Amino acid sequence: MDLESVRDSLIRQEDTIVFSLIERAKFPINSWAYSPPQNGVDAFSASSFLHSFVRESEALHAKAGRYENPEENPFFPDDLPPSMVPTHDYKQVLHPAGSSINVNKTIWDIYLNKLLPLFAAEGDDGNYGLTAACDLACLQAISRRIHYGKFVAEVKFKESPEEYGPAIHDQDRAGLMKMLTFEAVEEMVKKRVEKKATVFGQEVNLSDNSKSKETYKVDPSVVSRLYEEWVMPLTKQVQVEYLLRRLD
Amino acid sequence: MDLESVRDSLIRQEDTIVFSLIERAKFPINSWAYSPPQNGVDAFSASSFLHSFVRESEALHAKAGRYENPEENPFFPDDLPPSMVPTHDYKQVLHPAGSSINVNKTIWDIYLNKLLPLFAAEGDDGNYGLTAACDLACLQAISRRIHYGKFVAEVKFKESPEEYGPAIHDQDRAGLMKMLTFEAVEEMVKKRVEKKATVFGQEVNLSDNSKSKETYKVDPSVVSRLYEEWVMPLTKQVQVEYLLRRLD
């Protein structure tokens, strides 16, 4: 694992995020899925239908070994069943003190309260199960991308420990954040994900009718904003938290 | 529901299928997931890990109301738990005698034994849970597309019952198949899904470097073949089966 492979993974994960948003946009907002439960929803007795759906999905995925992969971080890590599949020898790249950093509570809140209303149409078509499956895919893709910051931080630290060491010793959060911020790169990433939303979200016709390309399944500016306001800042926050523990 | 809206849905579903294949292609074939169980996999005691993963996922999705939607058809319809979400009044478009047609056994077999080896790389990276989640998305997308043939058949029948009536009375399978076959349209669909695989599976860069567009995450000819050999023939088979029961 080096900066090149980390970069490739981050770029590939952009596609996954854009695909997942486009698929979620097939359904209206379907707010019922996010409200506290009412009568007749005994099977989903947690704080909302989506909460229960994600919790039960994660239990199944845990049995299937998903969280053995250090790139995966559950939203509800408590009481997950153990993996039932043959153990794979994942490379232990991360420093143990930082490997369990988990900002999924924040991601959940942002996804439901800020992002979703920006790209899901008003309305309720009753497809709560299908909608929740799409939400799960979005949440997992965004979570994986943000927590990949641990790998970014590890690789950067390994490449120049002398650069980060003093700020880590001083537990200098602001200093680390500054060292991890590259505005030109962030600007490029924003532009690239916006372009991906136009490419992947267009109506593809055999006739190269450019008019049909003017509407997109998810507003490309929303994807750019997702990265600017949430994905990149949270990734850096994960990196900073990871580095602060890197010498523990 | 008319031919126009049915056509729009079929076109939109192409995007979902291509996205799901691209996501599955991130992982190598991971054959262990499809083999009969061995020691240490007690939790997944069915005929393969994927079998158990899909069966358990479908149980959760059933509780979440997925199969209340007549567009959705489970792979393991026996013993599914009832829906626990508020009942949505889905339009009952389909004729009852044909609504339960289910060719998922065939789809499962084709997906695992024919399609997957065409686009998943050799190898085993141990990510069985992540792989199975991608397989589930592929299977569900392909299944929805093929079973949408019931709606296609219903709409065609409603538009010209006098055209289909005699062949239905005679239970003339071959005659119906001929009436439902439009080679020029099929050719166009094949070309369109192939194009979608090039558009959605390309490496998107900010610089419009055309060289990077020469490799795709899933070989576009595989998507064309998927439609030619399996999706379109099975959709027509579903249509024929549906029409044969349409006057019951």
Short mmCIF file of C-alpha atoms in Angstrom, two decimals:
data_model
loop_
_atom_site.label_atom_id
_atom_site.label_comp_id
_atom_site.label_asym_id
_atom_site.label_seq_id
_atom_site.Cartn_x
_atom_site.Cartn_y
_atom_site.Cartn_z
CA MET A 1 0.00 0.00 0.00
CA ASP A 2 1.45 3.34 -1.11
CA LEU A 3 0.13 6.78 -1.98
CA GLU A 4 -0.52 5.66 -5.56
CA SER A 5 -2.71 2.69 -4.59
CA VAL A 6 -4.49 4.73 -1.93
CA ARG A 7 -5.24 7.39 -4.52
CA ASP A 8 -6.54 4.79 -6.99
CA SER A 9 -8.87 3.37 -4.37
CA LEU A 10 -10.22 6.81 -3.45
CA ILE A 11 -10.93 7.54 -7.12
CA ARG A 12 -12.65 4.19 -7.67
CA GLN A 13 -14.77 4.75 -4.57
CA GLU A 14 -16.09 7.97 -6.10
CA ASP A 15 -17.79 5.90 -8.80
CA THR A 16 -19.43 3.71 -6.17
CA ILE A 17 -20.73 6.73 -4.28
CA VAL A 18 -22.16 8.33 -7.42
CA PHE A 19 -23.81 5.05 -8.52
CA SER A 20 -25.37 4.61 -5.10
CA LEU A 21 -26.81 8.13 -5.07
CA ILE A 22 -28.23 7.67 -8.57
CA GLU A 23 -29.93 4.46 -7.47
CA ARG A 24 -31.38 6.08 -4.35
CA ALA A 25 -32.75 8.91 -6.51
CA LYS A 26 -35.11 6.43 -8.19
CA PHE A 27 -37.30 6.69 -5.11
CA PRO A 28 -38.88 9.71 -3.47
CA ILE A 29 -37.80 10.66 0.01
CA ASN A 30 -40.19 8.20 1.72
CA SER A 31 -39.87 9.92 5.08
CA TRP A 32 -41.76 7.23 6.95
CA ALA A 33 -38.61 5.12 6.84
CA TYR A 34 -36.81 7.69 8.96
CA SER A 35 -39.49 8.47 11.54
CA PRO A 36 -39.90 6.96 14.99
CA PRO A 37 -41.93 3.75 14.81
CA GLN A 38 -45.68 3.70 15.17
CA ASN A 39 -48.22 0.93 15.62
CA GLY A 40 -47.80 -2.13 13.48
CA VAL A 41 -44.07 -1.96 13.07
CA ASP A 42 -43.14 -4.22 15.95
CA ALA A 43 -40.43 -5.99 13.98
CA PHE A 44 -38.63 -2.71 13.61
CA SER A 45 -38.82 -1.38 17.10
CA ALA A 46 -35.71 0.77 17.13
CA SER A 47 -35.67 4.48 16.58
CA SER A 48 -36.70 4.20 12.94
CA PHE A 49 -37.31 1.66 10.21
CA LEU A 50 -34.00 2.54 8.54
CA HIS A 51 -32.19 2.13 11.86
CA SER A 52 -33.53 -1.41 12.21
CA PHE A 53 -32.97 -2.26 8.57
CA VAL A 54 -29.33 -1.18 8.71
CA ARG A 55 -28.77 -2.85 12.09
CA GLU A 56 -30.17 -6.18 10.86
CA SER A 57 -28.30 -5.92 7.56
CA GLU A 58 -25.06 -5.29 9.40
CA ALA A 59 -25.63 -8.34 11.60
CA LEU A 60 -25.97 -10.47 8.47
CA HIS A 61 -22.95 -8.79 6.85
CA ALA A 62 -20.92 -9.36 10.04
CA LYS A 63 -21.69 -13.09 9.89
CA ALA A 64 -20.60 -12.92 6.25
CA GLY A 65 -17.25 -11.47 7.34
CA ARG A 66 -17.66 -7.92 6.05
CA TYR A 67 -16.14 -6.25 9.09
CA GLU A 68 -13.06 -8.44 9.09
CA ASN A 69 -11.95 -6.16 6.28
CA PRO A 70 -10.34 -3.12 7.97
CA GLU A 71 -11.80 -0.86 5.25
CA GLU A 72 -15.32 -1.56 6.52
CA ASN A 73 -16.82 0.19 9.54
CA PRO A 74 -20.25 -0.70 10.90
CA PHE A 75 -22.84 1.90 11.87
CA PHE A 76 -23.97 -0.21 14.83
CA PRO A 77 -20.80 -1.94 16.06
CA ASP A 78 -22.33 -3.17 19.32
CA ASP A 79 -23.47 -6.79 19.54
CA LEU A 80 -22.46 -7.73 16.02
CA PRO A 81 -22.24 -11.51 15.59
CA PRO A 82 -18.83 -13.01 14.76
CA SER A 83 -17.81 -13.85 11.22
CA MET A 84 -18.76 -17.32 10.02
CA VAL A 85 -16.61 -17.41 6.90
CA PRO A 86 -13.02 -18.61 6.54
CA THR A 87 -10.60 -16.06 7.92
CA HIS A 88 -8.79 -14.05 5.30
CA ASP A 89 -5.40 -12.68 6.17
CA TYR A 90 -6.05 -8.99 5.60
CA LYS A 91 -2.83 -7.01 5.66
CA GLN A 92 -2.67 -5.23 9.00
CA VAL A 93 -1.67 -1.85 7.67
CA LEU A 94 -3.18 0.34 10.36
CA HIS A 95 -1.67 1.26 13.70
CA PRO A 96 -3.87 -0.46 16.34
CA ALA A 97 -4.55 2.69 18.35
CA GLY A 98 -6.23 4.39 15.40
CA SER A 99 -7.82 1.46 13.63
CA SER A 100 -11.14 1.63 15.46
CA ILE A 101 -11.87 5.30 14.76
CA ASN A 102 -15.50 5.46 13.71
CA VAL A 103 -17.37 8.62 12.68
CA ASN A 104 -20.45 6.82 11.40
CA LYS A 105 -22.79 8.58 13.83
CA THR A 106 -21.89 11.85 12.13
CA ILE A 107 -22.18 10.31 8.67
CA TRP A 108 -25.62 8.91 9.49
CA ASP A 109 -26.81 12.30 10.67
CA ILE A 110 -25.45 14.13 7.65
CA TYR A 111 -26.80 11.60 5.19
CA LEU A 112 -30.33 11.66 6.56
CA ASN A 113 -30.71 15.27 7.51
CA LYS A 114 -28.57 17.12 5.02
CA LEU A 115 -27.73 15.09 1.93
CA LEU A 116 -30.92 13.12 1.29
CA PRO A 117 -33.22 16.15 1.14
CA LEU A 118 -30.89 17.66 -1.48
CA PHE A 119 -31.38 14.91 -4.05
CA ALA A 120 -34.42 12.79 -3.18
CA ALA A 121 -37.70 14.07 -4.61
CA GLU A 122 -40.62 14.87 -2.34
CA GLY A 123 -43.19 12.14 -1.92
CA ASP A 124 -43.95 8.66 -0.67
CA ASP A 125 -44.32 5.67 -2.97
CA GLY A 126 -44.42 3.03 -0.22
CA ASN A 127 -41.20 1.32 -1.32
CA TYR A 128 -39.60 1.54 2.12
CA GLY A 129 -37.67 -1.71 1.86
CA LEU A 130 -36.21 -0.90 -1.55
CA THR A 131 -35.43 2.62 -0.38
CA ALA A 132 -33.68 1.38 2.76
CA ALA A 133 -31.56 -1.02 0.70
CA CYS A 134 -30.45 1.97 -1.41
CA ASP A 135 -29.80 4.05 1.72
CA LEU A 136 -27.65 1.25 3.09
CA ALA A 137 -25.58 1.20 -0.11
CA CYS A 138 -25.11 4.99 0.05
CA LEU A 139 -24.19 4.96 3.73
CA GLN A 140 -21.71 2.12 3.29
CA ALA A 141 -20.06 3.75 0.27
CA ILE A 142 -19.70 7.15 1.96
CA SER A 143 -18.54 5.55 5.22
CA ARG A 144 -15.90 3.46 3.47
CA ARG A 145 -14.61 6.55 1.64
CA ILE A 146 -14.36 8.67 4.77
CA HIS A 147 -12.78 6.00 6.95
CA TYR A 148 -10.27 5.33 4.21
CA GLY A 149 -8.68 8.42 5.72
CA LYS A 150 -7.02 6.04 8.20
CA PHE A 151 -5.10 4.42 5.34
CA VAL A 152 -4.30 7.80 3.80
CA ALA A 153 -2.90 8.99 7.13
CA GLU A 154 -0.91 5.80 7.71
CA VAL A 155 0.70 5.96 4.27
CA LYS A 156 1.52 9.65 4.64
CA PHE A 157 2.97 9.07 8.08
CA LYS A 158 5.06 6.14 6.87
CA GLU A 159 6.42 8.18 3.98
CA SER A 160 7.61 11.05 6.19
CA PRO A 161 7.35 10.35 9.91
CA GLU A 162 9.74 13.20 10.64
CA GLU A 163 7.26 15.63 9.12
CA TYR A 164 4.30 14.56 11.27
CA GLY A 165 6.13 13.51 14.42
CA PRO A 166 6.45 16.93 16.11
CA ALA A 167 2.77 17.83 15.58
CA ILE A 168 1.74 14.41 16.92
CA HIS A 169 3.96 14.82 19.98
CA ASP A 170 2.39 18.22 20.58
CA GLN A 171 -1.09 16.80 19.86
CA ASP A 172 -1.43 19.78 17.55
CA ARG A 173 -4.77 19.18 15.88
CA ALA A 174 -4.81 22.43 13.92
CA GLY A 175 -1.27 21.94 12.74
CA LEU A 176 -2.02 18.43 11.50
CA MET A 177 -5.15 19.63 9.75
CA LYS A 178 -3.11 22.26 7.96
CA MET A 179 -0.51 19.69 6.90
CA LEU A 180 -3.26 17.50 5.45
CA THR A 181 -5.03 20.24 3.52
CA PHE A 182 -4.23 20.74 -0.15
CA GLU A 183 -6.72 23.15 -1.59
CA ALA A 184 -5.77 22.60 -5.22
CA VAL A 185 -6.25 18.85 -4.84
CA GLU A 186 -9.59 19.30 -3.10
CA GLU A 187 -10.75 21.59 -5.88
CA MET A 188 -9.81 18.96 -8.46
CA VAL A 189 -11.64 16.20 -6.57
CA LYS A 190 -14.79 18.32 -6.38
CA LYS A 191 -14.65 18.94 -10.13
CA ARG A 192 -14.04 15.27 -10.86
CA VAL A 193 -16.95 13.96 -8.80
CA GLU A 194 -19.19 16.60 -10.35
CA LYS A 195 -18.13 15.37 -13.78
CA LYS A 196 -18.76 11.77 -12.74
CA ALA A 197 -22.30 12.71 -11.76
CA THR A 198 -22.87 14.16 -15.24
CA VAL A 199 -21.36 11.13 -17.00
CA PHE A 200 -22.99 8.40 -14.90
CA GLY A 201 -26.28 10.23 -14.36
CA GLN A 202 -27.01 11.12 -17.97
CA GLU A 203 -29.62 9.52 -20.17
CA VAL A 204 -27.54 7.41 -22.57
CA ASN A 205 -29.03 7.27 -26.08
CA LEU A 206 -27.71 5.68 -29.24
CA SER A 207 -28.21 8.93 -31.10
CA ASP A 208 -25.75 11.39 -29.63
CA ASN A 209 -28.46 13.82 -28.71
CA SER A 210 -26.71 16.39 -26.56
CA LYS A 211 -30.00 17.82 -25.30
CA SER A 212 -30.76 14.68 -23.36
CA LYS A 213 -27.54 15.19 -21.44
CA GLU A 214 -28.82 18.33 -19.82
CA THR A 215 -30.78 16.53 -17.14
CA TYR A 216 -29.08 14.22 -14.71
CA LYS A 217 -30.45 11.66 -12.30
CA VAL A 218 -28.64 13.39 -9.43
CA ASP A 219 -27.78 17.09 -9.60
CA PRO A 220 -23.98 17.11 -10.14
CA SER A 221 -23.60 20.14 -7.88
CA VAL A 222 -25.01 18.08 -5.00
CA VAL A 223 -22.22 15.52 -5.42
CA SER A 224 -19.64 18.29 -5.50
CA ARG A 225 -21.17 19.74 -2.35
CA LEU A 226 -21.23 16.33 -0.66
CA TYR A 227 -17.48 16.12 -1.16
CA GLU A 228 -16.75 19.74 -0.27
CA GLU A 229 -18.84 20.00 2.87
CA TRP A 230 -18.80 16.49 4.25
CA VAL A 231 -16.66 13.81 2.63
CA MET A 232 -13.36 15.71 2.46
CA PRO A 233 -13.64 17.48 5.85
CA LEU A 234 -14.62 14.23 7.59
CA THR A 235 -11.84 12.32 5.85
CA LYS A 236 -9.37 14.87 7.14
CA GLN A 237 -10.91 14.65 10.60
CA VAL A 238 -10.38 10.87 10.50
CA GLN A 239 -6.79 11.44 9.36
CA VAL A 240 -6.11 13.88 12.17
CA GLU A 241 -7.64 11.58 14.80
CA TYR A 242 -5.61 8.71 13.44
CA LEU A 243 -2.34 10.65 13.47
CA LEU A 244 -2.95 11.95 16.99
CA ARG A 245 -2.87 8.28 18.11
CA ARG A 246 -0.19 7.17 15.70
CA LEU A 247 2.62 7.20 18.28
CA ASP A 248 0.59 5.67 21.15
CA MET B 1 -49.17 2.16 -17.01
CA ASP B 2 -48.77 2.22 -20.80
CA LEU B 3 -46.15 1.13 -23.31
CA GLU B 4 -44.32 4.44 -22.87
CA SER B 5 -43.93 4.11 -19.09
CA VAL B 6 -43.02 0.43 -19.40
CA ARG B 7 -40.34 1.32 -21.92
CA ASP B 8 -38.97 4.08 -19.67
CA SER B 9 -38.71 1.66 -16.77
CA LEU B 10 -36.91 -0.94 -18.87
CA ILE B 11 -34.40 1.67 -20.02
CA ARG B 12 -33.82 2.92 -16.48
CA GLN B 13 -33.32 -0.63 -15.27
CA GLU B 14 -30.48 -1.04 -17.77
CA ASP B 15 -28.49 1.55 -15.83
CA THR B 16 -29.06 -0.33 -12.58
CA ILE B 17 -27.88 -3.59 -14.14
CA VAL B 18 -24.73 -2.01 -15.57
CA PHE B 19 -23.92 -0.26 -12.26
CA SER B 20 -24.35 -3.53 -10.36
CA LEU B 21 -22.04 -5.45 -12.71
CA ILE B 22 -19.39 -2.71 -12.46
CA GLU B 23 -19.55 -2.91 -8.67
CA ARG B 24 -19.27 -6.70 -8.67
CA ALA B 25 -16.23 -6.44 -10.97
CA LYS B 26 -14.29 -4.75 -8.13
CA PHE B 27 -13.82 -8.21 -6.62
CA PRO B 28 -12.30 -11.35 -8.11
CA ILE B 29 -14.52 -14.36 -8.62
CA ASN B 30 -14.11 -15.59 -5.01
CA SER B 31 -15.39 -19.06 -5.86
CA TRP B 32 -15.54 -20.19 -2.25
CA ALA B 33 -18.78 -18.22 -1.93
CA TYR B 34 -20.45 -20.50 -4.45
CA SER B 35 -19.17 -23.88 -3.30
CA PRO B 36 -20.93 -26.35 -1.03
CA PRO B 37 -20.18 -25.56 2.63
CA GLN B 38 -17.28 -27.05 4.49
CA ASN B 39 -16.28 -27.13 8.13
CA GLY B 40 -16.61 -23.96 10.08
CA VAL B 41 -19.46 -22.44 8.14
CA ASP B 42 -22.30 -23.70 10.29
CA ALA B 43 -24.20 -20.45 10.09
CA PHE B 44 -24.45 -20.86 6.35
CA SER B 45 -25.48 -24.46 6.08
CA ALA B 46 -27.37 -24.31 2.80
CA SER B 47 -25.96 -25.35 -0.52
CA SER B 48 -23.49 -22.44 -0.63
CA PHE B 49 -22.55 -19.29 1.21
CA LEU B 50 -24.22 -17.14 -1.46
CA HIS B 51 -27.37 -19.23 -1.18
CA SER B 52 -27.57 -18.54 2.56
CA PHE B 53 -26.63 -14.90 2.18
CA VAL B 54 -29.35 -14.28 -0.39
CA ARG B 55 -31.92 -16.30 1.56
CA GLU B 56 -31.25 -14.36 4.77
CA SER B 57 -31.18 -11.05 2.92
CA GLU B 58 -34.52 -11.84 1.30
CA ALA B 59 -36.03 -12.66 4.69
CA LEU B 60 -35.00 -9.23 5.94
CA HIS B 61 -36.21 -7.56 2.75
CA ALA B 62 -39.53 -9.40 3.01
CA LYS B 63 -40.03 -8.01 6.54
CA ALA B 64 -39.19 -4.62 5.04
CA GLY B 65 -42.00 -5.06 2.50
CA ARG B 66 -39.93 -5.51 -0.64
CA TYR B 67 -42.04 -8.30 -2.08
CA GLU B 68 -45.30 -6.42 -1.62
CA ASN B 69 -44.17 -4.58 -4.74
CA PRO B 70 -45.31 -6.73 -7.68
CA GLU B 71 -42.12 -5.80 -9.58
CA GLU B 72 -40.02 -7.75 -7.06
CA ASN B 73 -39.63 -11.53 -7.16
CA PRO B 74 -37.70 -13.42 -4.49
CA PHE B 75 -35.18 -16.13 -5.30
CA PHE B 76 -36.29 -18.17 -2.29
CA PRO B 77 -40.02 -17.51 -1.99
CA ASP B 78 -40.70 -20.30 0.52
CA ASP B 79 -41.01 -19.38 4.18
CA LEU B 80 -40.52 -15.65 3.71
CA PRO B 81 -41.70 -13.70 6.75
CA PRO B 82 -44.61 -11.28 6.28
CA SER B 83 -44.09 -7.58 5.69
CA MET B 84 -43.89 -5.47 8.83
CA VAL B 85 -44.24 -2.08 7.18
CA PRO B 86 -47.42 -0.11 6.47
CA THR B 87 -49.24 -1.55 3.48
CA HIS B 88 -48.86 0.46 0.33
CA ASP B 89 -51.64 0.27 -2.20
CA TYR B 90 -49.65 -0.94 -5.21
CA LYS B 91 -51.70 -0.75 -8.39
CA GLN B 92 -52.82 -4.29 -9.19
CA VAL B 93 -51.92 -4.18 -12.87
CA LEU B 94 -51.22 -7.88 -13.41
CA HIS B 95 -53.72 -10.62 -14.12
CA PRO B 96 -53.67 -12.89 -11.02
CA ALA B 97 -53.05 -16.11 -12.95
CA GLY B 98 -49.74 -14.83 -14.30
CA SER B 99 -48.54 -12.62 -11.48
CA SER B 100 -46.60 -15.33 -9.66
CA ILE B 101 -44.49 -16.46 -12.62
CA ASN B 102 -40.94 -16.78 -11.31
CA VAL B 103 -37.92 -17.80 -13.40
CA ASN B 104 -35.36 -16.95 -10.72
CA LYS B 105 -33.98 -20.51 -10.59
CA THR B 106 -32.89 -20.09 -14.21
CA ILE B 107 -31.54 -16.59 -13.54
CA TRP B 108 -29.54 -17.84 -10.57
CA ASP B 109 -28.00 -20.61 -12.64
CA ILE B 110 -27.13 -18.33 -15.55
CA TYR B 111 -25.68 -15.63 -13.32
CA LEU B 112 -23.40 -17.98 -11.40
CA ASN B 113 -22.36 -20.37 -14.11
CA LYS B 114 -22.37 -18.29 -17.26
CA LEU B 115 -22.31 -14.56 -16.62
CA LEU B 116 -20.01 -14.24 -13.60
CA PRO B 117 -17.05 -16.08 -15.18
CA LEU B 118 -17.28 -13.69 -18.15
CA PHE B 119 -16.58 -10.54 -16.17
CA ALA B 120 -15.13 -11.40 -12.73
CA ALA B 121 -11.37 -11.76 -12.64
CA GLU B 122 -9.74 -14.95 -11.45
CA GLY B 123 -8.68 -15.06 -7.84
CA ASP B 124 -9.75 -14.95 -4.23
CA ASP B 125 -9.34 -11.88 -2.01
CA GLY B 126 -11.39 -13.20 0.91
CA ASN B 127 -14.09 -10.53 0.65
CA TYR B 128 -16.94 -13.04 0.51
CA GLY B 129 -19.45 -10.89 2.34
CA LEU B 130 -18.81 -7.83 0.19
CA THR B 131 -18.87 -10.00 -2.91
CA ALA B 132 -22.16 -11.61 -1.94
CA ALA B 133 -23.73 -8.20 -1.34
CA CYS B 134 -22.72 -7.25 -4.91
CA ASP B 135 -24.03 -10.55 -6.27
CA LEU B 136 -27.35 -9.91 -4.54
CA ALA B 137 -27.58 -6.48 -6.20
CA CYS B 138 -26.83 -8.01 -9.63
CA LEU B 139 -29.31 -10.84 -9.17
CA GLN B 140 -32.07 -8.53 -7.99
CA ALA B 141 -31.50 -6.07 -10.85
CA ILE B 142 -31.50 -8.78 -13.53
CA SER B 143 -34.47 -10.54 -11.95
CA ARG B 144 -36.53 -7.34 -11.79
CA ARG B 145 -35.75 -6.62 -15.45
CA ILE B 146 -36.72 -10.07 -16.67
CA HIS B 147 -39.90 -10.35 -14.61
CA TYR B 148 -40.91 -6.92 -15.83
CA GLY B 149 -41.93 -8.96 -18.86
CA LYS B 150 -45.21 -9.57 -17.02
CA PHE B 151 -46.00 -5.86 -17.18
CA VAL B 152 -44.85 -5.65 -20.79
CA ALA B 153 -47.17 -8.53 -21.69
CA GLU B 154 -50.11 -7.09 -19.76
CA VAL B 155 -49.79 -3.70 -21.42
CA LYS B 156 -49.44 -5.23 -24.87
CA PHE B 157 -52.44 -7.46 -24.26
CA LYS B 158 -54.55 -4.56 -22.98
CA GLU B 159 -53.68 -2.50 -26.04
CA SER B 160 -54.75 -5.17 -28.53
CA PRO B 161 -56.51 -8.16 -26.96
CA GLU B 162 -57.89 -9.18 -30.36
CA GLU B 163 -54.35 -9.65 -31.61
CA TYR B 164 -53.25 -12.01 -28.84
CA GLY B 165 -56.60 -13.69 -28.08
CA PRO B 166 -56.51 -16.42 -30.74
CA ALA B 167 -52.96 -17.52 -29.94
CA ILE B 168 -53.81 -17.60 -26.23
CA HIS B 169 -56.94 -19.68 -26.88
CA ASP B 170 -54.83 -22.09 -28.94
CA GLN B 171 -52.08 -22.02 -26.26
CA ASP B 172 -49.76 -21.34 -29.20
CA ARG B 173 -46.42 -20.76 -27.51
CA ALA B 174 -44.43 -20.42 -30.73
CA GLY B 175 -46.98 -18.06 -32.25
CA LEU B 176 -46.90 -15.81 -29.18
CA MET B 177 -43.11 -15.80 -29.15
CA LYS B 178 -43.13 -14.69 -32.77
CA MET B 179 -45.60 -11.90 -32.03
CA LEU B 180 -43.35 -10.66 -29.19
CA THR B 181 -40.12 -10.69 -31.17
CA PHE B 182 -38.92 -7.50 -32.83
CA GLU B 183 -35.41 -8.03 -34.05
CA ALA B 184 -34.69 -4.40 -34.86
CA VAL B 185 -35.68 -3.37 -31.34
CA GLU B 186 -33.58 -6.11 -29.78
CA GLU B 187 -30.60 -5.04 -31.85
CA MET B 188 -31.04 -1.47 -30.63
CA VAL B 189 -31.29 -2.55 -26.98
CA LYS B 190 -28.09 -4.57 -27.30
CA LYS B 191 -26.28 -1.58 -28.77
CA ARG B 192 -27.62 0.72 -26.08
CA VAL B 193 -26.59 -1.45 -23.12
CA GLU B 194 -23.18 -1.91 -24.70
CA LYS B 195 -22.86 1.86 -24.94
CA LYS B 196 -23.97 2.23 -21.33
CA ALA B 197 -21.19 -0.13 -20.27
CA THR B 198 -18.65 2.09 -22.05
CA VAL B 199 -20.06 5.29 -20.55
CA PHE B 200 -20.56 4.07 -16.98
CA GLY B 201 -17.51 1.81 -16.91
CA GLN B 202 -14.95 4.30 -18.17
CA GLU B 203 -12.28 6.01 -16.10
CA VAL B 204 -13.56 9.57 -15.81
CA ASN B 205 -10.77 12.15 -15.80
CA LEU B 206 -10.88 15.92 -15.78
CA SER B 207 -8.58 16.04 -18.76
CA ASP B 208 -10.50 14.59 -21.67
CA ASN B 209 -7.91 11.96 -22.29
CA SER B 210 -9.51 9.61 -24.79
CA LYS B 211 -6.91 6.92 -24.19
CA SER B 212 -8.18 6.27 -20.72
CA LYS B 213 -11.56 5.45 -22.20
CA GLU B 214 -10.26 2.38 -23.94
CA THR B 215 -10.47 0.19 -20.87
CA TYR B 216 -13.74 -0.40 -19.11
CA LYS B 217 -14.56 -1.86 -15.72
CA VAL B 218 -16.81 -4.44 -17.37
CA ASP B 219 -16.27 -5.51 -20.97
CA PRO B 220 -19.14 -3.84 -22.87
CA SER B 221 -19.54 -6.87 -25.12
CA VAL B 222 -20.38 -8.95 -22.04
CA VAL B 223 -23.29 -6.67 -21.25
CA SER B 224 -24.50 -6.89 -24.82
CA ARG B 225 -24.24 -10.67 -24.63
CA LEU B 226 -26.07 -10.75 -21.29
CA TYR B 227 -29.00 -9.04 -22.98
CA GLU B 228 -28.86 -11.03 -26.20
CA GLU B 229 -28.51 -14.49 -24.73
CA TRP B 230 -30.29 -14.25 -21.42
CA VAL B 231 -32.18 -11.06 -20.49
CA MET B 232 -34.20 -10.64 -23.68
CA PRO B 233 -34.98 -14.34 -24.27
CA LEU B 234 -36.03 -14.83 -20.64
CA THR B 235 -38.13 -11.66 -20.70
CA LYS B 236 -39.95 -13.01 -23.73
CA GLN B 237 -40.34 -16.37 -22.02
CA VAL B 238 -41.96 -14.59 -19.06
CA GLN B 239 -44.20 -12.68 -21.46
CA VAL B 240 -45.28 -15.86 -23.23
CA GLU B 241 -45.99 -17.67 -19.93
CA TYR B 242 -47.95 -14.69 -18.74
CA LEU B 243 -50.04 -14.43 -21.91
CA LEU B 244 -50.76 -18.16 -21.91
CA ARG B 245 -52.51 -17.64 -18.55
CA ARG B 246 -53.99 -14.24 -19.39
CA LEU B 247 -57.48 -15.57 -20.12
CA ASP B 248 -57.61 -18.06 -17.24
#
